[in-house]
XYZ file of C-alpha atoms in Angstrom:
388
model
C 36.057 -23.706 -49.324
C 32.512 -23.849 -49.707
C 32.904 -26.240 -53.045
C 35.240 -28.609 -51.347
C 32.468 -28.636 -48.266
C 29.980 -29.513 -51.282
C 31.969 -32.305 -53.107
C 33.310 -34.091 -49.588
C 28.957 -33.962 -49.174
C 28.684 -35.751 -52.307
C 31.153 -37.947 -51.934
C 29.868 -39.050 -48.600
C 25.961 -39.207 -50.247
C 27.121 -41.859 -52.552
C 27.669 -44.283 -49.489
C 24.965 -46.795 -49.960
C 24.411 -46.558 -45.752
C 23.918 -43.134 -46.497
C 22.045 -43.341 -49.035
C 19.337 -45.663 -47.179
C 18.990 -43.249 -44.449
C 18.643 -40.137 -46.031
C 16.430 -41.901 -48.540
C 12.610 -40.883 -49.370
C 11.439 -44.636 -49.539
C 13.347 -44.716 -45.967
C 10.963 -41.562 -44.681
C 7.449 -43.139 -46.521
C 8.196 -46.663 -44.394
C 8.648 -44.820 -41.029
C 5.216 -42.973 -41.821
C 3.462 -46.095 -42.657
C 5.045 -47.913 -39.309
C 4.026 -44.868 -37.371
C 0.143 -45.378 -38.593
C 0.671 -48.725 -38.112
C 1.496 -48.367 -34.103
C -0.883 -45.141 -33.952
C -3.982 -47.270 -34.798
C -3.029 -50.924 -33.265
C -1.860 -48.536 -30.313
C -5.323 -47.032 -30.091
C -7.427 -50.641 -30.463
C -4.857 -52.351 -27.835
C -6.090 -49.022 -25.437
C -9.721 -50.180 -25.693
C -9.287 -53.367 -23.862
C -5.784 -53.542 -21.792
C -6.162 -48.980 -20.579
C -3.832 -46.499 -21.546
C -0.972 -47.239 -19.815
C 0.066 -51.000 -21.115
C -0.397 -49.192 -24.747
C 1.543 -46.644 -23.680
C 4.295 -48.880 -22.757
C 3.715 -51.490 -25.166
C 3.211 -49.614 -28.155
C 4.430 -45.363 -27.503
C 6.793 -45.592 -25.249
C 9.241 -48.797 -26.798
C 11.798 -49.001 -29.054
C 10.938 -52.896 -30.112
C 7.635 -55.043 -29.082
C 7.114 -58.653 -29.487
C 4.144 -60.195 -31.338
C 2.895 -63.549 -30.291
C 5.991 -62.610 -27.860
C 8.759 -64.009 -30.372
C 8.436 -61.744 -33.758
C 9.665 -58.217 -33.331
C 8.527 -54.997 -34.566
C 10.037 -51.591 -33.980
C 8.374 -49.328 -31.679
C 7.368 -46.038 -32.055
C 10.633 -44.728 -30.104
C 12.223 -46.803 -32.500
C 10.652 -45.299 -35.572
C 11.211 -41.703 -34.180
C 14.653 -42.035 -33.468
C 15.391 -43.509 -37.583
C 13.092 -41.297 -38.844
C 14.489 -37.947 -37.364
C 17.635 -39.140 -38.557
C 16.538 -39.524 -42.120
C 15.031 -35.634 -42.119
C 18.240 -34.457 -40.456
C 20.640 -36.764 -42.814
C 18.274 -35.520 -45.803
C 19.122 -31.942 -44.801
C 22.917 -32.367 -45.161
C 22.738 -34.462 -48.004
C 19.828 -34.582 -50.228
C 18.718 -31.004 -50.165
C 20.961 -28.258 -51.021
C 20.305 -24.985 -50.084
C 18.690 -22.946 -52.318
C 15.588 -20.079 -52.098
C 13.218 -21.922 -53.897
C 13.651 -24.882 -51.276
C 13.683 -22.676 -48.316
C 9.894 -23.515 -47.673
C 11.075 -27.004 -47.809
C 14.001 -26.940 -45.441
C 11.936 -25.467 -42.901
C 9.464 -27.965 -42.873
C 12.425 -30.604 -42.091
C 13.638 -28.295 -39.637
C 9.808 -27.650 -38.265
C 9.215 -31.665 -38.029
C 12.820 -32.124 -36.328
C 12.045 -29.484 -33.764
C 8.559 -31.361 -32.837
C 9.969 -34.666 -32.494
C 12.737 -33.306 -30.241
C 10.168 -31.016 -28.199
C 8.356 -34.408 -27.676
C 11.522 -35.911 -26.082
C 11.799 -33.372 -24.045
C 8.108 -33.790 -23.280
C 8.332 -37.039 -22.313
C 11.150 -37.493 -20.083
C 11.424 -34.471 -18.276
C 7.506 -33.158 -17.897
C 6.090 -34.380 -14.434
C 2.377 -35.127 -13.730
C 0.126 -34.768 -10.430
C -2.904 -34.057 -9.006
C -4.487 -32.121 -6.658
C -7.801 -32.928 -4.192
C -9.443 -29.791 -2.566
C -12.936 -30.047 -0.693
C -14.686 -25.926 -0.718
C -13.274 -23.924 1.401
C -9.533 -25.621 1.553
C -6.085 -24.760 0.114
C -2.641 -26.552 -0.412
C 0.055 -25.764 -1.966
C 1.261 -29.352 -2.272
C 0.383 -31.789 -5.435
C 0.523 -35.253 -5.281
C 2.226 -37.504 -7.477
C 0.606 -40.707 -9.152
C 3.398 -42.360 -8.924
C 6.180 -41.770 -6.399
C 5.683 -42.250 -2.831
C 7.496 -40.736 0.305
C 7.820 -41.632 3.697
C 7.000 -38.557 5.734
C 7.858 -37.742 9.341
C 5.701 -34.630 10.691
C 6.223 -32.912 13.790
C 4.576 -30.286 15.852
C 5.595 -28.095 19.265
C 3.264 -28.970 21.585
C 3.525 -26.069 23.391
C 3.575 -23.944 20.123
C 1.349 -24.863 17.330
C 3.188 -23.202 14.893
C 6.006 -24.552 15.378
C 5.720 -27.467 13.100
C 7.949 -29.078 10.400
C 8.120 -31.988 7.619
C 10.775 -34.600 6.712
C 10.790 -36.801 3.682
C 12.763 -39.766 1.999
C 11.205 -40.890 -1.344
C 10.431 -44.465 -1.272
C 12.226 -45.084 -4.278
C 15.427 -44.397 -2.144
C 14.459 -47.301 0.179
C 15.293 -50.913 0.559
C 14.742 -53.509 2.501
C 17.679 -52.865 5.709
C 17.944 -49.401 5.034
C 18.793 -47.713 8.210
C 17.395 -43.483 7.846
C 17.538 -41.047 10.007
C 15.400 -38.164 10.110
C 17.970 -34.898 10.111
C 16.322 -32.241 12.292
C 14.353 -34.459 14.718
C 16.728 -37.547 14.630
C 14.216 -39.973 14.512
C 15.973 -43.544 13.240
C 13.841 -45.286 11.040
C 14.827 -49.158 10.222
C 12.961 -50.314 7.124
C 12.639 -54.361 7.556
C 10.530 -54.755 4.766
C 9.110 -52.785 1.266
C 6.263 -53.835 -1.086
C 5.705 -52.775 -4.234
C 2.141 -53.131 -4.351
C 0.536 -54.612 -1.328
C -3.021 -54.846 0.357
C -3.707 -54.485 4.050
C -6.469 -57.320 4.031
C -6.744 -57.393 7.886
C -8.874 -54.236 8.484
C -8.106 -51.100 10.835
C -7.133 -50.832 14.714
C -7.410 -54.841 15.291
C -6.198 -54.823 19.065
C -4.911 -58.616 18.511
C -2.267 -57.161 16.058
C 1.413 -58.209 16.854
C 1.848 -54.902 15.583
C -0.341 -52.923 18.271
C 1.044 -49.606 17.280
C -0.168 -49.879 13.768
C -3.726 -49.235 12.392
C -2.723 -51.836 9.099
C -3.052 -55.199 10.884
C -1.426 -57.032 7.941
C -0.042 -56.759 4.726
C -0.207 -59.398 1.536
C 2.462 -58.589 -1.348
C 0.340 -58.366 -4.621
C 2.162 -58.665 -8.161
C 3.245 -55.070 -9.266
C 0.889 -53.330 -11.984
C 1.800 -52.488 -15.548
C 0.426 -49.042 -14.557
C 2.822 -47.991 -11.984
C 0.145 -45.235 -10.620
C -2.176 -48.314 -9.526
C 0.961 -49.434 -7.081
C 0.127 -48.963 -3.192
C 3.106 -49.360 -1.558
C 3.470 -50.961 1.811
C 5.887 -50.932 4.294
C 7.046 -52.816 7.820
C 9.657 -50.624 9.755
C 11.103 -49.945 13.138
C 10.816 -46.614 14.387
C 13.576 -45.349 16.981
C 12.943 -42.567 19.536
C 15.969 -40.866 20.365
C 15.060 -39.631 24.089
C 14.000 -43.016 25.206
C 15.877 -45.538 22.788
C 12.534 -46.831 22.736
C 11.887 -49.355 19.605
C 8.699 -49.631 17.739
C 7.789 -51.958 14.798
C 4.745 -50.906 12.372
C 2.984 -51.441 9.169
C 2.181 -48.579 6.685
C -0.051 -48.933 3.633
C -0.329 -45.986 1.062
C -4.497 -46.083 0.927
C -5.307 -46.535 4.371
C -4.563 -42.642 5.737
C -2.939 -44.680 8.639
C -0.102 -42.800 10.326
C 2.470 -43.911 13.321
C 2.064 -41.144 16.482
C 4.249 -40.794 19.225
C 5.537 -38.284 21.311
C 9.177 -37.326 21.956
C 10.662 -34.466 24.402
C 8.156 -31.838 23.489
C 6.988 -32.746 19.717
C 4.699 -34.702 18.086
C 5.177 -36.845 15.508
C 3.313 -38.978 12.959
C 4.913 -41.321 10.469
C 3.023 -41.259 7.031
C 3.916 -43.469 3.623
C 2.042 -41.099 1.116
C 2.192 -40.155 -2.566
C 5.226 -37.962 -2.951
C 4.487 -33.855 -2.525
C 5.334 -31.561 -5.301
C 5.434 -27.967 -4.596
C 3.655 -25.616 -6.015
C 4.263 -22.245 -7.182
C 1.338 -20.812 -5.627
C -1.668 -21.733 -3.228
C -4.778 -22.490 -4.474
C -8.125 -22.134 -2.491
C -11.107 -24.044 -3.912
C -14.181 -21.635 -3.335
C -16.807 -23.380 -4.993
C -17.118 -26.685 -7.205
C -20.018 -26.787 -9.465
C -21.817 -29.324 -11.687
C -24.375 -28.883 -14.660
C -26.464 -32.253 -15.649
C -28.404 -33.408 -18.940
C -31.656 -32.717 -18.755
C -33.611 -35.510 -17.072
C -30.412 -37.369 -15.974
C -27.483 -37.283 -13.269
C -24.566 -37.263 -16.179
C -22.810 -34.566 -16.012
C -22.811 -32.063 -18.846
C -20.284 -29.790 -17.275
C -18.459 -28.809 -14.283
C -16.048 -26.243 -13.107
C -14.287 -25.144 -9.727
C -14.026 -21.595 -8.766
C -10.638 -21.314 -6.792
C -8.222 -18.336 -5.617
C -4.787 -18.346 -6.868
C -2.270 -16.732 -4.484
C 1.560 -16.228 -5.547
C 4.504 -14.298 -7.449
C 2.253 -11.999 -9.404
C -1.113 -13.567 -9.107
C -3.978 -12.825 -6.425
C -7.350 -13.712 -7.926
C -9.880 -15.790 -8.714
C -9.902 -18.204 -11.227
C -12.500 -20.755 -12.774
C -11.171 -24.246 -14.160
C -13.697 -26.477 -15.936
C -13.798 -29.615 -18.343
C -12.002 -27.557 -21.463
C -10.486 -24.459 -19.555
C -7.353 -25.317 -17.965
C -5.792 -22.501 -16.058
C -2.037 -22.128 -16.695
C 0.879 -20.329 -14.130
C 4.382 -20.557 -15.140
C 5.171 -24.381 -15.995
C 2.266 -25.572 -14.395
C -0.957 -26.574 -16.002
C -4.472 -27.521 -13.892
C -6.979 -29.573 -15.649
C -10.789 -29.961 -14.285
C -10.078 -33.817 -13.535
C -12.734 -35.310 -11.070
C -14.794 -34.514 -8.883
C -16.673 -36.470 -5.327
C -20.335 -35.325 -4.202
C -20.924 -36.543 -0.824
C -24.032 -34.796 0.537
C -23.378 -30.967 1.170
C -19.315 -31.440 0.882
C -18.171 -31.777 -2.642
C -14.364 -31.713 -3.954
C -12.683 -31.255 -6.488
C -9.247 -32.708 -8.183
C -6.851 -31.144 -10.964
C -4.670 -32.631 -12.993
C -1.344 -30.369 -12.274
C 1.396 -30.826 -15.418
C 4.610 -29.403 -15.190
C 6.398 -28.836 -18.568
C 8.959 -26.317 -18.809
C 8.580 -27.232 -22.683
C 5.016 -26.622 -23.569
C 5.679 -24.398 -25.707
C 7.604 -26.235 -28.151
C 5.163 -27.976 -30.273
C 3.293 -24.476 -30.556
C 6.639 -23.441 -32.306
C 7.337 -26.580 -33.870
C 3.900 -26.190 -35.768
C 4.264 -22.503 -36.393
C 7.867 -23.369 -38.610
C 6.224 -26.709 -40.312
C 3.002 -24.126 -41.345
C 5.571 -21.514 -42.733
C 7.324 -23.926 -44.618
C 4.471 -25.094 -46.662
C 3.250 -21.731 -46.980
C 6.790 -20.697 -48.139
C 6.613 -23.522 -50.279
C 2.888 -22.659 -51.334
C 3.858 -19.343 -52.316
C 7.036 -20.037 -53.972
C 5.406 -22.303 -56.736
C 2.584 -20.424 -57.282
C 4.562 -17.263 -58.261
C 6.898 -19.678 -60.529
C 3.667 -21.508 -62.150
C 2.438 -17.893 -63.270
C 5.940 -16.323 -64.591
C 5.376 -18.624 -68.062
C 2.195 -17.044 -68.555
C 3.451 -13.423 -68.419
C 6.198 -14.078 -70.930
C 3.487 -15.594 -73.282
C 1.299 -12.218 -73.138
C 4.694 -10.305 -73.666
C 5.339 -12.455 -76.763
């Protein structure tokens, strides 16, 4: 069985498709393209951000020069060029010890692109803000934005509750209703990216009930996290039947209160909450300048970290990430305003972090295999030659 495996291989190797793909000339072009998209990737960043290279250059499977000539991407180029080290597995190596160091490496490289995938489509990115002295156990995304309906007991404080619907859900005419408080929310109109030119609490406002006195549609950014979202929307109070119209913008930390039976409520458009494994406390933010200068040279937030397992203190600075489970906090910003100063984080979620770690360990102990495996058959002709 195993020779009739081998010759149906060999038989399907001499396929000129096959061929191609599995081919080293194949492999040595998708390196070259790859350099190619790392380094005009990396100039394009300089003058259009990170994001439009991202998306132009990292995260494409074809772009367009001068808009009319196309040139594979670098999903493109992955995608072809895994398949050559997996189709050069089957077919152009066979298995032997002496090319064990070298299978692994193919295996090592295959592993990394796919951990990448992974990376990329399933890890989530947000941020936190504290000032000293609070704690959340909420992140906010950059991108996605909710609609949030909060209510409190008046008569007991702690009696209070959240309700969401991402935004992304939402069209314009959707008709929502808020499950435990039925509250009936109409949404008459959605932006993408909007401003709220008109100011604050302008009592001339058809909409009296909102602090956003207007709102001008702007074109929608290639980076989706510089999107503020706007919204016009009829609110519903179920006691009274009582119909309210309002605008809500994302930046202006304007919220819709009303009372109904004994809650209150407020209406919020927000980035979208993530929730965290834990609570974290910010203690104390600090910041170390250059000599002579106000640039900072380092900084670093002292925060408690409260949840399954953990209850301590922990500092996060500039190159010192603190890591809980999936989740990953960077030192990201920071905002000095007299006494109060805050701090944000950078909070990445990837259940697959530790993929490239293993990815590199296997392509290391290939070439070392590899290493080792010559070296010991380069010095076996010079023993026989001192036996002779």
């Amino acid at each position: 069985m195993p020779h009739k495996r081998i010759r149906m291989l060999n038989k399907i190797a001499q396929n000129p498709f096959i061929k191609f793909i599995v081919s080293l000339r194949l492999t040595v072009i998708c390196l070259i393209v790859l350099s190619i998209l790392t380094f005009w990737g990396t100039l394009y960043q300089v003058d259009h951000g990170l994001y439009p290279a991202r998306a132009r250059f990292f995260n494409s499977w074809v772009l367009f020069i001068w808009n009319f000539i196309p040139f594979p991407g670098t999903k493109l180029v992955i995608a072809v060029l895994s398949l050559n080290l997996i189709g050069s597995f089957f077919f152009r190596l066979r298995f032997a010890w002496k090319k064990i160091g070298i299978l692994l490496v193919h295996f090592g490289i295959v592993f990394l692109f796919l951990a990448a995938g992974f990376t990329h489509y399933f890890a989530s990115e947000s941020y936190l803000s504290l000032h000293e002295g609070e704690q959340s156990r909420y992140s906010s995304s950059y991108r996605n934005w909710e609609l949030l309906l909060y209510r409190t007991n008046k008569g007991n404080i702690k009696d209070e509750k959240s309700e969401s619907f991402d935004l992304s859900s939402l069209t314009s005419g959707s008709r929502l209703i808020f499950p435990e408080s039925q509250i009936g929310v109409t949404v008459r109109k959605i932006y993408t990216n909007a401003a709220a030119p008109g100011g604050f609490d302008n009592p001339r406002s058809m909409h009296r009930h909102s602090s956003v006195d207007s709102l001008v549609e702007l074109e929608p950014e290639k980076d989706p996290s510089k999107n503020v979202p706007g919204i016009i929307c009829t609110v519903e109070r179920q006691s009274s039947k009582q119909h309210t119209e309002l605008m809500l913008h994302g930046r202006t930390k304007n919220s819709f209160t009303f009372e109904d039976n004994d809650y209150s409520y407020a209406l919020i458009l927000q980035p979208k909450r993530i929730l965290l494994p834990l609570t974290l406390r910010l203690l104390d933010f600090t910041k170390e300048d250059y000599a002579g200068t106000e640039m900072a040279r380092d900084f670093k937030s002292r925060i408690y970290a409260k949840g399954d397992n953990i209850d301590r203190e922990v500092v996060i600075s500039m190159n010192r990430p603190f890591r809980y489970n999936d989740f990953t906090f960077f030192q990201s910003s920071y905002s000095q305003q007299g006494r109060r100063e805050s701090s944000t984080f950078a909070v990445v979620r990837n259940s697959a972090r530790q993929l490239p770690y293993i990815a590199s360990c296997l392509i290391m102990a290939g070439l070392l295999i590899h290493f080792l495996i010559k070296l010991i058959g380069g010095m076996k002709p010079v023993h026989r030659k001192k036996k002779d």
